[in-house]
Tab-separated table of C-alpha atoms and ligand atoms in Angstrom:
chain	number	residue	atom	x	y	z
V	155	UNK	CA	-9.327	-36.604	11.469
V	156	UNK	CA	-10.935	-33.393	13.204
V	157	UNK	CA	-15.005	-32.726	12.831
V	158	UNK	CA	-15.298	-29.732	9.578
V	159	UNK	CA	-15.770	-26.592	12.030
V	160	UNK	CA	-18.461	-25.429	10.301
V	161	UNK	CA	-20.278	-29.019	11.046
V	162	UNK	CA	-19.115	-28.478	14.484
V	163	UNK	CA	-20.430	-25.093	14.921
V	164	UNK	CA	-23.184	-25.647	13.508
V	165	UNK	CA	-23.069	-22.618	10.735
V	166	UNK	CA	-22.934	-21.971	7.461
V	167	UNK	CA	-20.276	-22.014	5.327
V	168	UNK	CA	-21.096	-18.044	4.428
V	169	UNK	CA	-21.389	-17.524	8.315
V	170	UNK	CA	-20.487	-14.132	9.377
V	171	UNK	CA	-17.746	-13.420	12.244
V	172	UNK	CA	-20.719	-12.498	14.319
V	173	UNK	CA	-22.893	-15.546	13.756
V	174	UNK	CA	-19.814	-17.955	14.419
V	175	UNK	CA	-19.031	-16.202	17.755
V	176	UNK	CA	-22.851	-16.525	18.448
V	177	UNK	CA	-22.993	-20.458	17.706
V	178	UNK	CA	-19.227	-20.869	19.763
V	179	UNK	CA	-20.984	-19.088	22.954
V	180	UNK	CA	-24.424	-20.976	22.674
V	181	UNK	CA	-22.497	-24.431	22.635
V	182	UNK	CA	-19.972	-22.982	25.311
V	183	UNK	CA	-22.556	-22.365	27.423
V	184	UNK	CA	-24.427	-25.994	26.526
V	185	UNK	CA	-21.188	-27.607	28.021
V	186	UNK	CA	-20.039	-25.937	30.536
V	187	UNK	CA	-19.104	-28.184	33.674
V	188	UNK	CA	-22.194	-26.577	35.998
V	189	UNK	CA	-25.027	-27.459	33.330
V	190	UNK	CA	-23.557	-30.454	32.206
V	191	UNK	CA	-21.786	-32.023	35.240
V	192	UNK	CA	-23.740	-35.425	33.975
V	193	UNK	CA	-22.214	-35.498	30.567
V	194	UNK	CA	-18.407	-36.821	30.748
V	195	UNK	CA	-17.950	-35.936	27.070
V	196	UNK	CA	-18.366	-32.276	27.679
V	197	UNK	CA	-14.783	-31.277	27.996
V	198	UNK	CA	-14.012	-33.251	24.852
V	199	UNK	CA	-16.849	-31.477	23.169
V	200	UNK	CA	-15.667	-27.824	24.336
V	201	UNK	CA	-12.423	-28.653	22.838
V	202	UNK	CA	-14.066	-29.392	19.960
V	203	UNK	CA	-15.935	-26.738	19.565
V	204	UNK	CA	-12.695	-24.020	20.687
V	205	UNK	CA	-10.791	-25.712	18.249
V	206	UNK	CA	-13.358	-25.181	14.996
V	207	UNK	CA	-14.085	-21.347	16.660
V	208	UNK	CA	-10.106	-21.004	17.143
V	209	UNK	CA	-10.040	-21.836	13.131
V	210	UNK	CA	-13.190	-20.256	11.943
V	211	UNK	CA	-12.234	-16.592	13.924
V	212	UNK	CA	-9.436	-16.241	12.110
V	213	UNK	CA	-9.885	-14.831	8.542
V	214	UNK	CA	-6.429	-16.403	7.156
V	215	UNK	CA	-7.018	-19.841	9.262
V	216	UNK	CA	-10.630	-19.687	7.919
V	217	UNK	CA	-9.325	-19.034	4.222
V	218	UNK	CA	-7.023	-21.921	4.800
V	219	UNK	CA	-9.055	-24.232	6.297
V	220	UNK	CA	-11.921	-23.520	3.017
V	221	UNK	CA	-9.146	-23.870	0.435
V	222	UNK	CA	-7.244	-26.836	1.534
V	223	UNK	CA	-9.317	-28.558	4.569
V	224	UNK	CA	-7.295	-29.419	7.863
V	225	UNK	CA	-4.372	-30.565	6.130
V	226	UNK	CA	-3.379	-27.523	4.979
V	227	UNK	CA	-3.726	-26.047	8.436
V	228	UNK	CA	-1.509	-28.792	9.427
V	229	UNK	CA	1.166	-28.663	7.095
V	230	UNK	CA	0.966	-24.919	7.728
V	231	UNK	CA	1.928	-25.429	11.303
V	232	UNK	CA	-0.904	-24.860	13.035
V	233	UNK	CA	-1.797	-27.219	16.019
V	234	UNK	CA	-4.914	-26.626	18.510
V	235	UNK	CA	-3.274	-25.485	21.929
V	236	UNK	CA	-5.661	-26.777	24.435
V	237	UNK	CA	-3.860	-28.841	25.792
V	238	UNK	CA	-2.245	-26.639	28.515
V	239	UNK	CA	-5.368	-25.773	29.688
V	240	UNK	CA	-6.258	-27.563	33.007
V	241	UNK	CA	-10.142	-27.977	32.960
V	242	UNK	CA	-12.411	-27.193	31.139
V	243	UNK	CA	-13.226	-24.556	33.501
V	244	UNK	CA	-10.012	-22.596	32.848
V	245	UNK	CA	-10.411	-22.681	29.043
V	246	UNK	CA	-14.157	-21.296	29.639
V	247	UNK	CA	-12.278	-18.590	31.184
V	248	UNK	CA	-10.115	-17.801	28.629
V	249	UNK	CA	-12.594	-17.454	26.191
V	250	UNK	CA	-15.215	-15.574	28.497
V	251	UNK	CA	-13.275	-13.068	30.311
V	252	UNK	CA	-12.571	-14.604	33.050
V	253	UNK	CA	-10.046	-11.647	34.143
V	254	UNK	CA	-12.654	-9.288	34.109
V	255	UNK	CA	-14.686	-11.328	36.591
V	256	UNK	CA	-13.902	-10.697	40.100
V	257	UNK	CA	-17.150	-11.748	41.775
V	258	UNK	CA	-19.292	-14.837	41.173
V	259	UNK	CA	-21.274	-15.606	37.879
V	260	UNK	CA	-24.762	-14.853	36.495
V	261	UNK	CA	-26.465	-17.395	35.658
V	262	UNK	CA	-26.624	-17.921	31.394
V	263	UNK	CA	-30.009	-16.943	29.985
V	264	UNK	CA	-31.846	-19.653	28.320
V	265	UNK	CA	-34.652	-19.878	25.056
V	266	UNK	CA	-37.554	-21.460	24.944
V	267	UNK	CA	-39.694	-21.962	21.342
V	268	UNK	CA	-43.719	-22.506	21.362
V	269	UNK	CA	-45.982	-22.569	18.769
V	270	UNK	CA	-49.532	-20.788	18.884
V	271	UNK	CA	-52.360	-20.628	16.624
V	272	UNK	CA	-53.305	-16.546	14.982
V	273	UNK	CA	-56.441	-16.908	17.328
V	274	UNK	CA	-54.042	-17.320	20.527
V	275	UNK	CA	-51.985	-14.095	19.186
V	276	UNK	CA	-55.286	-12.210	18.310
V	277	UNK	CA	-56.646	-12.977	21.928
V	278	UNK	CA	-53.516	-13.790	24.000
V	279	UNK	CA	-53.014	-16.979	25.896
V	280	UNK	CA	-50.758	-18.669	28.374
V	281	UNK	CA	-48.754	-21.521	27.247
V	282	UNK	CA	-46.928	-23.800	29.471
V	283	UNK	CA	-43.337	-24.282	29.044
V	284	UNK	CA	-40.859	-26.709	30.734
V	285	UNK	CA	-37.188	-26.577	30.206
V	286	UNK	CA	-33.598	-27.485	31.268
V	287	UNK	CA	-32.078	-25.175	33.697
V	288	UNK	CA	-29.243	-24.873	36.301
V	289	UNK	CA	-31.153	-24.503	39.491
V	290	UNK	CA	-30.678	-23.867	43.731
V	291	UNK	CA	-29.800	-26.873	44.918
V	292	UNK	CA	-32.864	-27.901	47.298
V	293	UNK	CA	-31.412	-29.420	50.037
V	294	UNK	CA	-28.579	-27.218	50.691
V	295	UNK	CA	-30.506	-23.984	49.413
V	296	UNK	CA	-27.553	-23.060	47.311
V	297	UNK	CA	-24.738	-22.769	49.518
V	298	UNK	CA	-23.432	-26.662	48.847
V	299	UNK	CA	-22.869	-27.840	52.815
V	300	UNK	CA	-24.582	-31.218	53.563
V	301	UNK	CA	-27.655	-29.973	55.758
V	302	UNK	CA	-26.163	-29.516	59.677
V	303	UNK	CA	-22.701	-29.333	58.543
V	304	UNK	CA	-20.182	-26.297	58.929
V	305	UNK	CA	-18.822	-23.871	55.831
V	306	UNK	CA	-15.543	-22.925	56.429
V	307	UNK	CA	-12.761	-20.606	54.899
V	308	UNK	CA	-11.669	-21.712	51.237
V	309	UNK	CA	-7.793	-23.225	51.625
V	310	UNK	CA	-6.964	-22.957	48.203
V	311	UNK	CA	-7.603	-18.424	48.216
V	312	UNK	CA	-7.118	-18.245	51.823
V	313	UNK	CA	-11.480	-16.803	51.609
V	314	UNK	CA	-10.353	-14.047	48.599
V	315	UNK	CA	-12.603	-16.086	46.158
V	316	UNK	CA	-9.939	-15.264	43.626
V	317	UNK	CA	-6.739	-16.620	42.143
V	318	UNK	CA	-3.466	-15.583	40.220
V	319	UNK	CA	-3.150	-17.707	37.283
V	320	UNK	CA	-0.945	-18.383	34.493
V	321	UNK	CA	-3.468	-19.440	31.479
V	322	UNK	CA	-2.435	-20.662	27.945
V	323	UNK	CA	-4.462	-19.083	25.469
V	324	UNK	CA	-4.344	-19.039	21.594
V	325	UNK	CA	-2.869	-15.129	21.952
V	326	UNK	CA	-0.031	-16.365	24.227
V	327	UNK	CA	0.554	-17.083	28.023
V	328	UNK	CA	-1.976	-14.388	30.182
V	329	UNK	CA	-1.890	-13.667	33.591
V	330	UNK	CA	-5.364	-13.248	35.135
V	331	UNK	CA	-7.324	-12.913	37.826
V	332	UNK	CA	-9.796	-16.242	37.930
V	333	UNK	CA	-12.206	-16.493	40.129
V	334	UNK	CA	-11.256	-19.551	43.064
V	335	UNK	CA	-11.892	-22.885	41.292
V	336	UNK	CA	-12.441	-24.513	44.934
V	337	UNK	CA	-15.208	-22.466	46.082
V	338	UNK	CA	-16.839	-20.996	42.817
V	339	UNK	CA	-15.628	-17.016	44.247
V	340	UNK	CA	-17.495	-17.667	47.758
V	341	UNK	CA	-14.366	-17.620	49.819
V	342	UNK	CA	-15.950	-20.456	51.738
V	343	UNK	CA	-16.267	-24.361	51.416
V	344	UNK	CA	-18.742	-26.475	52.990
V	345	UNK	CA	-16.625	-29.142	55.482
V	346	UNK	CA	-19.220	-31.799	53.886
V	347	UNK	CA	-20.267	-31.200	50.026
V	348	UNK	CA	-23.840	-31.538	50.120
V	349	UNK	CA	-24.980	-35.109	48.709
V	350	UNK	CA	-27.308	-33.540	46.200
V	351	UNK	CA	-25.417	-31.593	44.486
V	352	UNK	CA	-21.709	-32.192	45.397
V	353	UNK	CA	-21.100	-28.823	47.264
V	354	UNK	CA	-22.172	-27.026	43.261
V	355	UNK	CA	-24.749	-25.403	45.267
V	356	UNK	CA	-26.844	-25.996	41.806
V	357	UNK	CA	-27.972	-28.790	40.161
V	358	UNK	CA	-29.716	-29.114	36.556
V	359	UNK	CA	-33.402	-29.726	36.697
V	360	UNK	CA	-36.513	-29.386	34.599
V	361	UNK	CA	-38.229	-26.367	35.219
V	362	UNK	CA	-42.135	-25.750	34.363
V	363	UNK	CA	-43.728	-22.047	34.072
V	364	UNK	CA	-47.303	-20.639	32.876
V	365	UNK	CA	-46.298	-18.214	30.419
V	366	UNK	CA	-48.954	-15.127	29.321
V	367	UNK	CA	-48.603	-14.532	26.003
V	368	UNK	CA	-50.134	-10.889	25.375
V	369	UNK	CA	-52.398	-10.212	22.677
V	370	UNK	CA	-51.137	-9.474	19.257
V	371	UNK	CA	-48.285	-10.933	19.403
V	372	UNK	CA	-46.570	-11.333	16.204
V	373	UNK	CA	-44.164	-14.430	14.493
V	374	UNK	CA	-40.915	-14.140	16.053
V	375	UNK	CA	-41.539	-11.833	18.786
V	376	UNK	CA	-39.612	-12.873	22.378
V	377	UNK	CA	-41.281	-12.732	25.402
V	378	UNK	CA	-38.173	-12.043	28.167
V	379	UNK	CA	-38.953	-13.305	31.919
V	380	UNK	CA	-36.618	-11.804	34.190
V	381	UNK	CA	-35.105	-13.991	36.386
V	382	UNK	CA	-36.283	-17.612	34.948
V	383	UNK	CA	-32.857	-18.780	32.834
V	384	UNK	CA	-30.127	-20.213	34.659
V	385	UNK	CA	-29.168	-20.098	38.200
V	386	UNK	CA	-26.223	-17.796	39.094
V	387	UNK	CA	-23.382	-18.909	41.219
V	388	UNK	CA	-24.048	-18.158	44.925
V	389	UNK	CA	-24.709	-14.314	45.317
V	390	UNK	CA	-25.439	-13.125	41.872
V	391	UNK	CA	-28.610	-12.689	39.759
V	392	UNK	CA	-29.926	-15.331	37.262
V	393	UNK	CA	-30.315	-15.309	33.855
V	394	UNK	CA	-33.277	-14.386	31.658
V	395	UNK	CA	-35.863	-17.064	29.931
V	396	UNK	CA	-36.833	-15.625	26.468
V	397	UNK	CA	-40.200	-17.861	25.299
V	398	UNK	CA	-39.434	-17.100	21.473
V	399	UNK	CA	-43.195	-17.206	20.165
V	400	UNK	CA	-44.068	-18.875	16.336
V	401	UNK	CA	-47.442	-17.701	15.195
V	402	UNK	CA	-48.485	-20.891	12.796
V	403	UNK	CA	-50.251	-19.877	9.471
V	404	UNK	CA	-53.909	-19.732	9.261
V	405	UNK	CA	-54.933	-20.590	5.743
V	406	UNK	CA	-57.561	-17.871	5.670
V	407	UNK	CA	-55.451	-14.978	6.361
V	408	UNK	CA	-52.740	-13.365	5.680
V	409	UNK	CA	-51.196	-11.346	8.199
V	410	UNK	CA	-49.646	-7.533	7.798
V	411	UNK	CA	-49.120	-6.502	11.113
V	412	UNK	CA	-52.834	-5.916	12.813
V	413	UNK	CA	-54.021	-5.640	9.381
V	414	UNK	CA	-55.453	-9.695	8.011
V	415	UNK	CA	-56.199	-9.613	4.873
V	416	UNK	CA	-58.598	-12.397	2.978
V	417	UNK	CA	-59.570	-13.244	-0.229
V	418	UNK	CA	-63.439	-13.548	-1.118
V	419	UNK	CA	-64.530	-15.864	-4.331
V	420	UNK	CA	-67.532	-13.988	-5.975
V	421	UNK	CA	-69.008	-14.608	-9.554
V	422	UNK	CA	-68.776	-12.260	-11.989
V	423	UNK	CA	-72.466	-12.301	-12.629
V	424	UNK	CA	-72.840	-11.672	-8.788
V	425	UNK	CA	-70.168	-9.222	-8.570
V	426	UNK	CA	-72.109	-7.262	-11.119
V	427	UNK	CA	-75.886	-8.003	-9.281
V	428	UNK	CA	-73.904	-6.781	-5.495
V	429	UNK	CA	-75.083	-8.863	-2.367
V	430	UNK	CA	-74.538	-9.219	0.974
V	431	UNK	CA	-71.892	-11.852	1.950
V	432	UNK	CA	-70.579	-13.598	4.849
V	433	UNK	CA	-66.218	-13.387	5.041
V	434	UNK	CA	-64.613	-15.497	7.463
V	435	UNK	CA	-62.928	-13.799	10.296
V	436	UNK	CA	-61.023	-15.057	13.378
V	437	UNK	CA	-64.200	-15.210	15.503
V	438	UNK	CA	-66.520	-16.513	13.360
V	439	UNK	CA	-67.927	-14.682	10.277
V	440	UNK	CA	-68.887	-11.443	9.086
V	441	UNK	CA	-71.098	-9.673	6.549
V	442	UNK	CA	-69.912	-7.262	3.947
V	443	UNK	CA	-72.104	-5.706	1.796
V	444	UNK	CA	-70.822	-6.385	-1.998
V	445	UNK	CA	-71.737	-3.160	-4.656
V	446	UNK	CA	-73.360	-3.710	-7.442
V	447	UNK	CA	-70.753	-3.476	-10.369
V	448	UNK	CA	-67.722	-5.018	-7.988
V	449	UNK	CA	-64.186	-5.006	-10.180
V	450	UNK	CA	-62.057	-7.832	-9.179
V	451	UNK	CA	-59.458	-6.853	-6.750
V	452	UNK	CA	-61.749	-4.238	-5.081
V	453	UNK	CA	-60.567	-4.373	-1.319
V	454	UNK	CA	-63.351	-4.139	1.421
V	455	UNK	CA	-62.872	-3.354	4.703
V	456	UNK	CA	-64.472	-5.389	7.915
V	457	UNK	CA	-63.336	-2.716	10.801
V	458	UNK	CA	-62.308	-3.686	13.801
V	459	UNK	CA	-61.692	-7.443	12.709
V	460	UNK	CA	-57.760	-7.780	12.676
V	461	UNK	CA	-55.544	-8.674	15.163
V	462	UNK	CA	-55.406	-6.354	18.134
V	463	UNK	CA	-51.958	-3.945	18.374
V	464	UNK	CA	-49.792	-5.415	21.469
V	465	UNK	CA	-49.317	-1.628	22.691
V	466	UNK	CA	-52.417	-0.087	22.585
V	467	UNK	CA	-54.902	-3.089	22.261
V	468	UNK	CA	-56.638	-1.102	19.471
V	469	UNK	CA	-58.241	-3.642	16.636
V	470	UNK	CA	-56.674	-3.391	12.880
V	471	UNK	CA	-59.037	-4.425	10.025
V	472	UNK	CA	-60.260	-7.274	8.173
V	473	UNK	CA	-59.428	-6.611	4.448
V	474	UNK	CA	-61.600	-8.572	2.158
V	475	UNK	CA	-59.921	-8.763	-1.704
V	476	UNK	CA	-62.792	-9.896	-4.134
V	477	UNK	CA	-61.302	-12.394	-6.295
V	478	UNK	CA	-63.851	-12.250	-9.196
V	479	UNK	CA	-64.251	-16.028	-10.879
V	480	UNK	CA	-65.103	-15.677	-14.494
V	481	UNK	CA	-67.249	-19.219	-15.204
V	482	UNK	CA	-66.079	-22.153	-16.708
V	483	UNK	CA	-67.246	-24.802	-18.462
V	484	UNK	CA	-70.810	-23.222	-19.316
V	485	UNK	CA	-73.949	-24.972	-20.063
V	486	UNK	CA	-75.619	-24.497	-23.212
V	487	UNK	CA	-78.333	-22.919	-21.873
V	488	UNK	CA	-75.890	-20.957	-19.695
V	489	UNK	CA	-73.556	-19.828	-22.661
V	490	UNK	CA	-77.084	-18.524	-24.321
V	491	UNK	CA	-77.926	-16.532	-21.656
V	492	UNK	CA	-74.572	-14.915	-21.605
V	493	UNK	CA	-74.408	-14.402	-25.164
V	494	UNK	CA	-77.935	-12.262	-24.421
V	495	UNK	CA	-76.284	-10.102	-21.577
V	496	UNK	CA	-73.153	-9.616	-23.603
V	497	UNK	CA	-75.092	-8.482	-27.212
V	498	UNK	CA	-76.997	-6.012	-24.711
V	499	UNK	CA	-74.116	-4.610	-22.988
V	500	UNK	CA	-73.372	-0.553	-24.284
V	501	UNK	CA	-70.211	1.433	-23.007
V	502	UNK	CA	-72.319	2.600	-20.414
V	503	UNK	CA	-71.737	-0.595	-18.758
V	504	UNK	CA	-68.178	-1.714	-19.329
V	505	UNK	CA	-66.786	2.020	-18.757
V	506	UNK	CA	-64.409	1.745	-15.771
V	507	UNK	CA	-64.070	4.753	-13.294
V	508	UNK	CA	-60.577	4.015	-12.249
V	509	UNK	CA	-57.366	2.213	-14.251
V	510	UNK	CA	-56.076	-1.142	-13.061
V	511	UNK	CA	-53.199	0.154	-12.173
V	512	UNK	CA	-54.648	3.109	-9.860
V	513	UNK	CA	-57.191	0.317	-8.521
V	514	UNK	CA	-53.813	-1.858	-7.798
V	515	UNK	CA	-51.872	1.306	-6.125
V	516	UNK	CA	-55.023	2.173	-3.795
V	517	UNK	CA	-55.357	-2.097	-2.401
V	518	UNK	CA	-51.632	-1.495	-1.282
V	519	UNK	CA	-51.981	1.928	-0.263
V	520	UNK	CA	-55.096	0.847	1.923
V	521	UNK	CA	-53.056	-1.837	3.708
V	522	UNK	CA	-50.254	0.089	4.900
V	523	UNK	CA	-52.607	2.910	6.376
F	80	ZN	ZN1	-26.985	-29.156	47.484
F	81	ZN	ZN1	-11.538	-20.395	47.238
């Protein structure tokens, strides 16, 4: 029994057209022959994997395959077709475009995830990174002739670097242009393959970079590096590296952009007395100067304390919410003295200048400015 193609794909069952096509070309890409010449399951995977995209791009096969499972797509006649295909290089073609390619290949871009902590974003840092990527060959330097041996004119396209061929594809037999499966669209063929790399030219290795990430970076944000994913085939450009940066949570903070915002525990007796008070920032600490008279949920500023901006370099603020803690569990002594304070209080005291709800509207309208 066929793998569910949703399993296979590795997508939702709610998985838009767009996200399936997205999953197919990531795991296309994964197998094909020139990153994964060491794994001898990749063809059977890519068949795999065209099979559950064949069924899951097409809205009727899709509603069939949800309502009735690959039986019903069975006993409605339909049979994967991939059969006719002669490697798996041919059926990478017929999904990629391989008609519209006349020259040799760009190399695939490839992404890399890191984790940093908010002091790295708020100050920058370089992380090092190592990952899998098709690479030049060393000891041919890319053009796949055993070192001291001749390249000569490709037999099989007579040095065009191109063929006619009939292809197979789900939509019905194509003619096409693909590009020479002998010499990879080079026109030429080394007389020896080079031992390395079997005349590929490229071979898959580990690569290792230094990566500067720039200060104020946020969660989520790629960093693209030109030129660092995948090896092209001889003559064209390689693909990108995107380090895809995840800013872990810092307890203390909560992040809004260059804006962190903190909570500060104060009593309610010292919330009424005012004080100066240390806040924790990224760097250390910081002192804010509490009012006398303090309402809970009164938002202080600490300028210049938030994360830099990644454009300009310019600091947000620190914003300080006083979280006023009525006290518990009082004392005798202590529930005395409050019953004093509270028999003194007048209106005078307890009259507020500004509603809750205005109070609420200006700690949200500060944070956006
Ligand atoms: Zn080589
Ligand atoms: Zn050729």
């Amino acid at each position: 029994m066929p793998r569910d193609p949703y399993e296979v794909l590795g997508v939702g069952r709610d998985a838009s057209e767009q996200q399936i096509k997205k999953a197919f070309r990531g795991l296309a890409r994964e197998l094909h022959p020139d990153v994964n010449a060491h794994d001898p399951d990749a063809e059977k995977k890519f068949k795999e994997a065209a099979e559950a995209y064949e069924i899951l791009s097409d809205d009727e096969r899709r509603a069939t395959f949800d309502r009735y499972g690959h039986d019903g797509l069975r006993s409605g006649g339909y049979a994967p077709n991939f059969d006719g295909f002669g490697s798996i290089n041919d059926l990478f073609n017929a999904f990629f475009g391989g008609a519209a390619r006349s020259g040799p290949a760009q190399g695939g871009d490839i992404g890399v995830a890191v984790e940093i902590e908010l002091i790295e974003a708020a100050n920058g840092v370089k992380v090092h990174v190592s990952y899998d990527a098709v690479t030049r060959c060393g000891r041919c330097h890319g053009n796949g002739a055993e070192p001291g041996t001749p390249i000569e004119t490709c037999d099989r396209c007579g040095g065009a670097g191109q063929l006619q061929s009939a292809t197979r594809t789900p939509f019905g037999q194509m003619m096409r242009t693909v590009v020479c499966d002998a010499c990879h669209g080079d026109g030429r063929v080394p007389s020896e393959p080079c031992g390395e790399c079997r005349g590929r030219g490229r071979l898959a290795a580990l690569k290792e970079l230094d990566v500067d990430i720039p200060a104020g970076i946020d969660d989520g944000q790629r960093i693209r590096l030109t030129g660092h994913g995948h090896e092209g085939e001889s003559g064209a450009a390689p693909g990108d590296l995107y380090v895809i940066v995840g800013v872990r949570e810092d307890e203390r903070f909560v992040r809004e952009g260059e804006t962190l915002i903190t909570a500060l525990d104060v009593s309610a007796p010292l919330a009424a007395l005012g004080a100066t008070l240390e806040v924790p920032t990224l760097e250390g600490t910081a002192s804010i100067e509490l009012a006398a008279g303090t309402q809970p949920g009164e938002v202080l500023s600490v300028k210049g304390a938030g994360m830099p901006s990644l454009r300009r370099g310019r600091h947000g603020d620190l914003r300080v919410v006083v979280n006023v803690i009525v006290p518990r569990r009082l004392t005798a002594e202590q529930r005395e003295l409050l019953e004093q304070l509270n028999d003194s209080l007048s209106d005078e005291n307890l009259r507020s200048q500004e509603s809750m709800f205005a109070k609420l509207k200006r700690a949200l309208g500060s944070q956006a400015a």
